[in-house]
GROMACS .gro file of C-alpha atoms in nm:
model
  209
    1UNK     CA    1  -1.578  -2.028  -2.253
    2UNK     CA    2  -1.306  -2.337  -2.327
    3UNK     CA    3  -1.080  -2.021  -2.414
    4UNK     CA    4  -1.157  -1.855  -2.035
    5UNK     CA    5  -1.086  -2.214  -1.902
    6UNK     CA    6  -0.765  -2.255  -2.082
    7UNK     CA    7  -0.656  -1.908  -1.957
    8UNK     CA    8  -0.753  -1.982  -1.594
    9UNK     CA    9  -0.585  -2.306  -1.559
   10UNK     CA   10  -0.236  -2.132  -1.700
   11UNK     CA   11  -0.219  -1.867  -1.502
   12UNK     CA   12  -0.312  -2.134  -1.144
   13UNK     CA   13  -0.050  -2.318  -1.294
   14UNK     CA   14   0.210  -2.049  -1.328
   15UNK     CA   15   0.101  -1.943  -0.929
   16UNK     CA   16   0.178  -2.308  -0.840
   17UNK     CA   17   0.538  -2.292  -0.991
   18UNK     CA   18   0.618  -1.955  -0.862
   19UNK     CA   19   0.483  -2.028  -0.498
   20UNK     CA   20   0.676  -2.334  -0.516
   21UNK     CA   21   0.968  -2.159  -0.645
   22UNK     CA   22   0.918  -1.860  -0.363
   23UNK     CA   23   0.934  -2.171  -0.065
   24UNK     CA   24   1.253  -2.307  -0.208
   25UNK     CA   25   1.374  -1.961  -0.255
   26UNK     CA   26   1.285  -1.906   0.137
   27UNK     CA   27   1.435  -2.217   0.269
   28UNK     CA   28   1.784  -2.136   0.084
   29UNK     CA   29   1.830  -1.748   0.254
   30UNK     CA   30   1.949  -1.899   0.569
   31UNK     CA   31   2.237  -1.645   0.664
   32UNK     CA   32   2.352  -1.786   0.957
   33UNK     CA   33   2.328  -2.133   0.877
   34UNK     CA   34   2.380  -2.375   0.597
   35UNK     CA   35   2.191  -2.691   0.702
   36UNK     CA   36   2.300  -2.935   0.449
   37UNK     CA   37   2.675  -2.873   0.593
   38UNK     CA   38   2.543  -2.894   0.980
   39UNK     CA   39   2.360  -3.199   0.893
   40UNK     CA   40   2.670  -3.412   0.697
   41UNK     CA   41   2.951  -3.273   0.958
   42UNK     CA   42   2.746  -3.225   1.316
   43UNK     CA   43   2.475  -3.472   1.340
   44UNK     CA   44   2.492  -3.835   1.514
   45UNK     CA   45   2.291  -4.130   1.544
   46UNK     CA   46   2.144  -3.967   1.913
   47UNK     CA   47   2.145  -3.577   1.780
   48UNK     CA   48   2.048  -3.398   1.465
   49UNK     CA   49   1.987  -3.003   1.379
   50UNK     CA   50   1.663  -2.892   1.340
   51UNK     CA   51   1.578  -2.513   1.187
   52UNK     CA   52   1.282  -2.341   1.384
   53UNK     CA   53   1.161  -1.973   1.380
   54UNK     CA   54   1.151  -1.822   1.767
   55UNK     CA   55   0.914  -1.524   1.856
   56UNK     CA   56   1.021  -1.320   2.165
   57UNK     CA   57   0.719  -1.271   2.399
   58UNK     CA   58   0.808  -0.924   2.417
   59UNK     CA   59   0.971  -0.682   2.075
   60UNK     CA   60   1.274  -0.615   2.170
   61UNK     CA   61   1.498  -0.325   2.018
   62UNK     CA   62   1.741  -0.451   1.671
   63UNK     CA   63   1.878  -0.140   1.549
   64UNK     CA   64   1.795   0.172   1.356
   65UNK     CA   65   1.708   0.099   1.030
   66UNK     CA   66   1.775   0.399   0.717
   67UNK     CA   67   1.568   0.436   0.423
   68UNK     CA   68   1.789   0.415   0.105
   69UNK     CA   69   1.548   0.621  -0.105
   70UNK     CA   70   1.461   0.902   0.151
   71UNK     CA   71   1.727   0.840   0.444
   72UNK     CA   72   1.441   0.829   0.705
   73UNK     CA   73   1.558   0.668   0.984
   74UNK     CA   74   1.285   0.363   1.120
   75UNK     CA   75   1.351   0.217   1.454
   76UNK     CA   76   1.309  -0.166   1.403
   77UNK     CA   77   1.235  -0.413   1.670
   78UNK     CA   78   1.300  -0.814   1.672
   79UNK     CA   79   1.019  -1.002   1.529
   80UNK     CA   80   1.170  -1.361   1.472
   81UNK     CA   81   1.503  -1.523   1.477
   82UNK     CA   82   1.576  -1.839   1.244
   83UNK     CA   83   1.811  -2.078   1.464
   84UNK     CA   84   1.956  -2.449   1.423
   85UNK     CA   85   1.932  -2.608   1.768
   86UNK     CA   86   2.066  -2.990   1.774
   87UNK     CA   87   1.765  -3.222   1.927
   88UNK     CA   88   1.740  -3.584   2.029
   89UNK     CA   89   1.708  -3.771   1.715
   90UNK     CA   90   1.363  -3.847   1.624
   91UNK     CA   91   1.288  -4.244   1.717
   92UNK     CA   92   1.205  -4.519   1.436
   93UNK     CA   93   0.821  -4.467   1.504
   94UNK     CA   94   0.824  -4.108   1.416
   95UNK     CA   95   1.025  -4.146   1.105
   96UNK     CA   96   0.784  -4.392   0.956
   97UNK     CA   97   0.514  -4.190   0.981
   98UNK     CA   98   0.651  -3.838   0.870
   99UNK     CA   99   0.771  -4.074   0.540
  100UNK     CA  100   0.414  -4.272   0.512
  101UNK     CA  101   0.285  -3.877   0.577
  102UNK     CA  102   0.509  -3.772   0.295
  103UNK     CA  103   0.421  -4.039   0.073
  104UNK     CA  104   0.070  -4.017   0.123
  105UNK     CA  105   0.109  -3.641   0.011
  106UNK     CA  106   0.316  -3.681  -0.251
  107UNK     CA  107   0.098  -3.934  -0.399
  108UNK     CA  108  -0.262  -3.765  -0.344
  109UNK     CA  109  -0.095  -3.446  -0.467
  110UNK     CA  110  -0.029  -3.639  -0.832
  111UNK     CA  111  -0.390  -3.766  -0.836
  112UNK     CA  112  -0.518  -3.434  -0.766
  113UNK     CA  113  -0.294  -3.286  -1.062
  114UNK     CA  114  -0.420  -3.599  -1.254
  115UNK     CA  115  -0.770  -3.580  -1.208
  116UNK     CA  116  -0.757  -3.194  -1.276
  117UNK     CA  117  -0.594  -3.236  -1.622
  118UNK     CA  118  -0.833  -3.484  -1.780
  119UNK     CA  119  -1.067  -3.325  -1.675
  120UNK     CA  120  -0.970  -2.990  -1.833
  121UNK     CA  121  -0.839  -3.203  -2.135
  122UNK     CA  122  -1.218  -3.336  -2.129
  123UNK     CA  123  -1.429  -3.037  -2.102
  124UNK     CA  124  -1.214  -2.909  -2.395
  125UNK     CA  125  -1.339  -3.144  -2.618
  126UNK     CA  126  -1.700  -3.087  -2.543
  127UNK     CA  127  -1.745  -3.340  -2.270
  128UNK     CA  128  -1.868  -3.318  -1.952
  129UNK     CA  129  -2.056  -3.582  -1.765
  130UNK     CA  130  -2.105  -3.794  -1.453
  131UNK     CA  131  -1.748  -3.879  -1.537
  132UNK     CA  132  -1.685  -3.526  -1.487
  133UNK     CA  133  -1.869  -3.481  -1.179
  134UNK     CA  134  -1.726  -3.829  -1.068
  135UNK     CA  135  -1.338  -3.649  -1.121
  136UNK     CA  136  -1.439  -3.357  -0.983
  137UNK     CA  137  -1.548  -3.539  -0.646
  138UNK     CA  138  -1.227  -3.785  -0.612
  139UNK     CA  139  -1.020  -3.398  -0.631
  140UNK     CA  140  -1.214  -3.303  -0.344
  141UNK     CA  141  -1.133  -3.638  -0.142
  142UNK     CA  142  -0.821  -3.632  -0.263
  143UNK     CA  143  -0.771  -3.268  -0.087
  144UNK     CA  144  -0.882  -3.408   0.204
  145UNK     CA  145  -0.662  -3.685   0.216
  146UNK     CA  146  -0.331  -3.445   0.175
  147UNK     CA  147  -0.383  -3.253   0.467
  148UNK     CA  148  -0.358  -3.567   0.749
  149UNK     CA  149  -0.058  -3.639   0.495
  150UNK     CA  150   0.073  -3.284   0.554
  151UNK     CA  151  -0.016  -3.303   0.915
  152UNK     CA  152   0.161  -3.618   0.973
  153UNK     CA  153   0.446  -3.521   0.809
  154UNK     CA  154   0.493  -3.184   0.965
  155UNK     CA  155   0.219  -3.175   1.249
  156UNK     CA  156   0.360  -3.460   1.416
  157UNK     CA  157   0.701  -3.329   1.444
  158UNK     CA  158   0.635  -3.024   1.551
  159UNK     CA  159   0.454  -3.150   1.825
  160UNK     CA  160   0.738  -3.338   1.935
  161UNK     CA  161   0.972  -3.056   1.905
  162UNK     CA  162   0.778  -2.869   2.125
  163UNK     CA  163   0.849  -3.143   2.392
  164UNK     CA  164   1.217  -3.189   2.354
  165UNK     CA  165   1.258  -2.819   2.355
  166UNK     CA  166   1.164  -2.446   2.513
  167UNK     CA  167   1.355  -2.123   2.503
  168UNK     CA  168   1.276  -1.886   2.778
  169UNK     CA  169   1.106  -1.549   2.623
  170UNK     CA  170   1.065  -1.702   2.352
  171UNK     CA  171   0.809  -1.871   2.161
  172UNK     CA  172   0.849  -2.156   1.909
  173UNK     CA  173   0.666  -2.085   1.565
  174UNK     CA  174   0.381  -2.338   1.483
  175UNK     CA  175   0.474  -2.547   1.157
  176UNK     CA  176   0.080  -2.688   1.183
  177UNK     CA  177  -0.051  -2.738   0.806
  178UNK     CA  178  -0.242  -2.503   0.656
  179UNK     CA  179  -0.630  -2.572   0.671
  180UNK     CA  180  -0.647  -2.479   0.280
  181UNK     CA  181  -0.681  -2.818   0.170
  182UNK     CA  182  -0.954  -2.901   0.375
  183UNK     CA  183  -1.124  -2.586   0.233
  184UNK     CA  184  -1.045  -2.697  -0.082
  185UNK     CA  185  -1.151  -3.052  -0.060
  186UNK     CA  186  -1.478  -2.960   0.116
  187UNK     CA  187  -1.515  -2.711  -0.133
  188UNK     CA  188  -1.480  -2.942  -0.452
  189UNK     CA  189  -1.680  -3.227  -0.282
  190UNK     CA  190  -1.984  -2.936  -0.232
  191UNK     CA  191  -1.927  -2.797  -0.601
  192UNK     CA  192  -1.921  -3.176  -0.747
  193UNK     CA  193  -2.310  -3.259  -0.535
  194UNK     CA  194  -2.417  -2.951  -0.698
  195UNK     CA  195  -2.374  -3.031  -1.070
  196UNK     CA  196  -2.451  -3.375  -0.992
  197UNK     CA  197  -2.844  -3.216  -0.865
  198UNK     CA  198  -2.813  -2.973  -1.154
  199UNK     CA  199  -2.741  -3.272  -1.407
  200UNK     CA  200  -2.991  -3.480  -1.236
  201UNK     CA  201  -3.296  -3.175  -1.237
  202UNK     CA  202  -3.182  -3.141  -1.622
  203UNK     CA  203  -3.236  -3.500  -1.705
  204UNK     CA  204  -3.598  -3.521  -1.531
  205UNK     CA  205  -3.678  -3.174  -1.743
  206UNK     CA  206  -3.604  -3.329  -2.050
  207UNK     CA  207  -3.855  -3.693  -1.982
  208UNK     CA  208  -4.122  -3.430  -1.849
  209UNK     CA  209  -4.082  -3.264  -2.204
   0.00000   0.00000   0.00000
């Protein structure tokens, strides 16, 4: 069983690197744009360049697209475009809390990680109890805490982009956070109740005996 746990936590760990790899990986294919270079050259105190994703409320025709293995021809249609647009620069207020947003991320995320190592570290030495449980509910409210983190880091910008901003036919893509921590965190904070009733029935089992 410690062996199946071992194995399990490896292979989430080796998703977490390569997802995190694949977003960085993502960010840099920009072929238009380099946004380190617009940022240090182009931006001002009143303006700076923001990347966004724009959907077209209609497809519209690209191009004819040819299969390199077969030499089918596919007609492709405009999905997205990835632009740089220069905005107002965001005010003093907003900055704060997009970096108290990241912080409080950034932060909860290295409890989480914490939390979930001794307590693998634990159970591999033969040990699990309320401590256990107790670890396995401060991951779950630790979840929970990252996603206002996320959302006020992202969510709160976005919104305000949305404001400063519209292109006609065109729709700006939502940068929202995901809603898998909450799922997560409600999900650990459920698992950790049950164990604590399991733990709980066990010990008034064993004084009936």
């Amino acid at each position: 069983m410690k062996k199946k746990i071992n194995i399990l936590c490896t292979l989430m760990l080796i998703a977490l690197v390569l997802g995190v790899k694949n977003f960085d990986d993502f960010r840099g294919k920009n072929p238009n744009v380099k946004y380190q270079d617009i940022s240090e050259n182009n931006s001002s105190a009143e303006q700076v360049w923001q990347h966004i994703d724009i959907f077209p409320d209609n497809l519209i025709a690209a191009d004819t697209l040819y299969s390199a293995t077969s030499g089918e021809a596919y007609d492709a249609c405009l999905y997205s475009k990835h632009i740089a647009v220069k905005v107002p620069a965001p005010s003093l207020f907003t900055r704060i809390l997009v970096k108290a947003g990241s912080l409080i991320t950034s932060v909860a995320l290295i409890l989480f990680w914490v939390c979930f190592i001794r307590l693998i570290v634990f159970i591999n030495k033969g040990v699990f109890n309320e401590m256990s449980i107790k670890r396995i509910r401060w991951m779950g409210w630790l979840a929970l805490i990252i996603y206002p983190g996320k959302w006020l880091s992202v969510g709160i910008p976005d919104l305000i982009l949305r404001r400063q901003i519209s292109f006609e036919g065109y729709e700006i893509a939502q940068t929202m956070p995901q809603m898998t921590w909450l799922i997560i965190g409600f999900g650990l904070l459920m698992f950790s109740l049950i164990m604590k009733m399991g733990m709980e029935m066990k010990e008034e089992q064993d004084l009936t005996i």
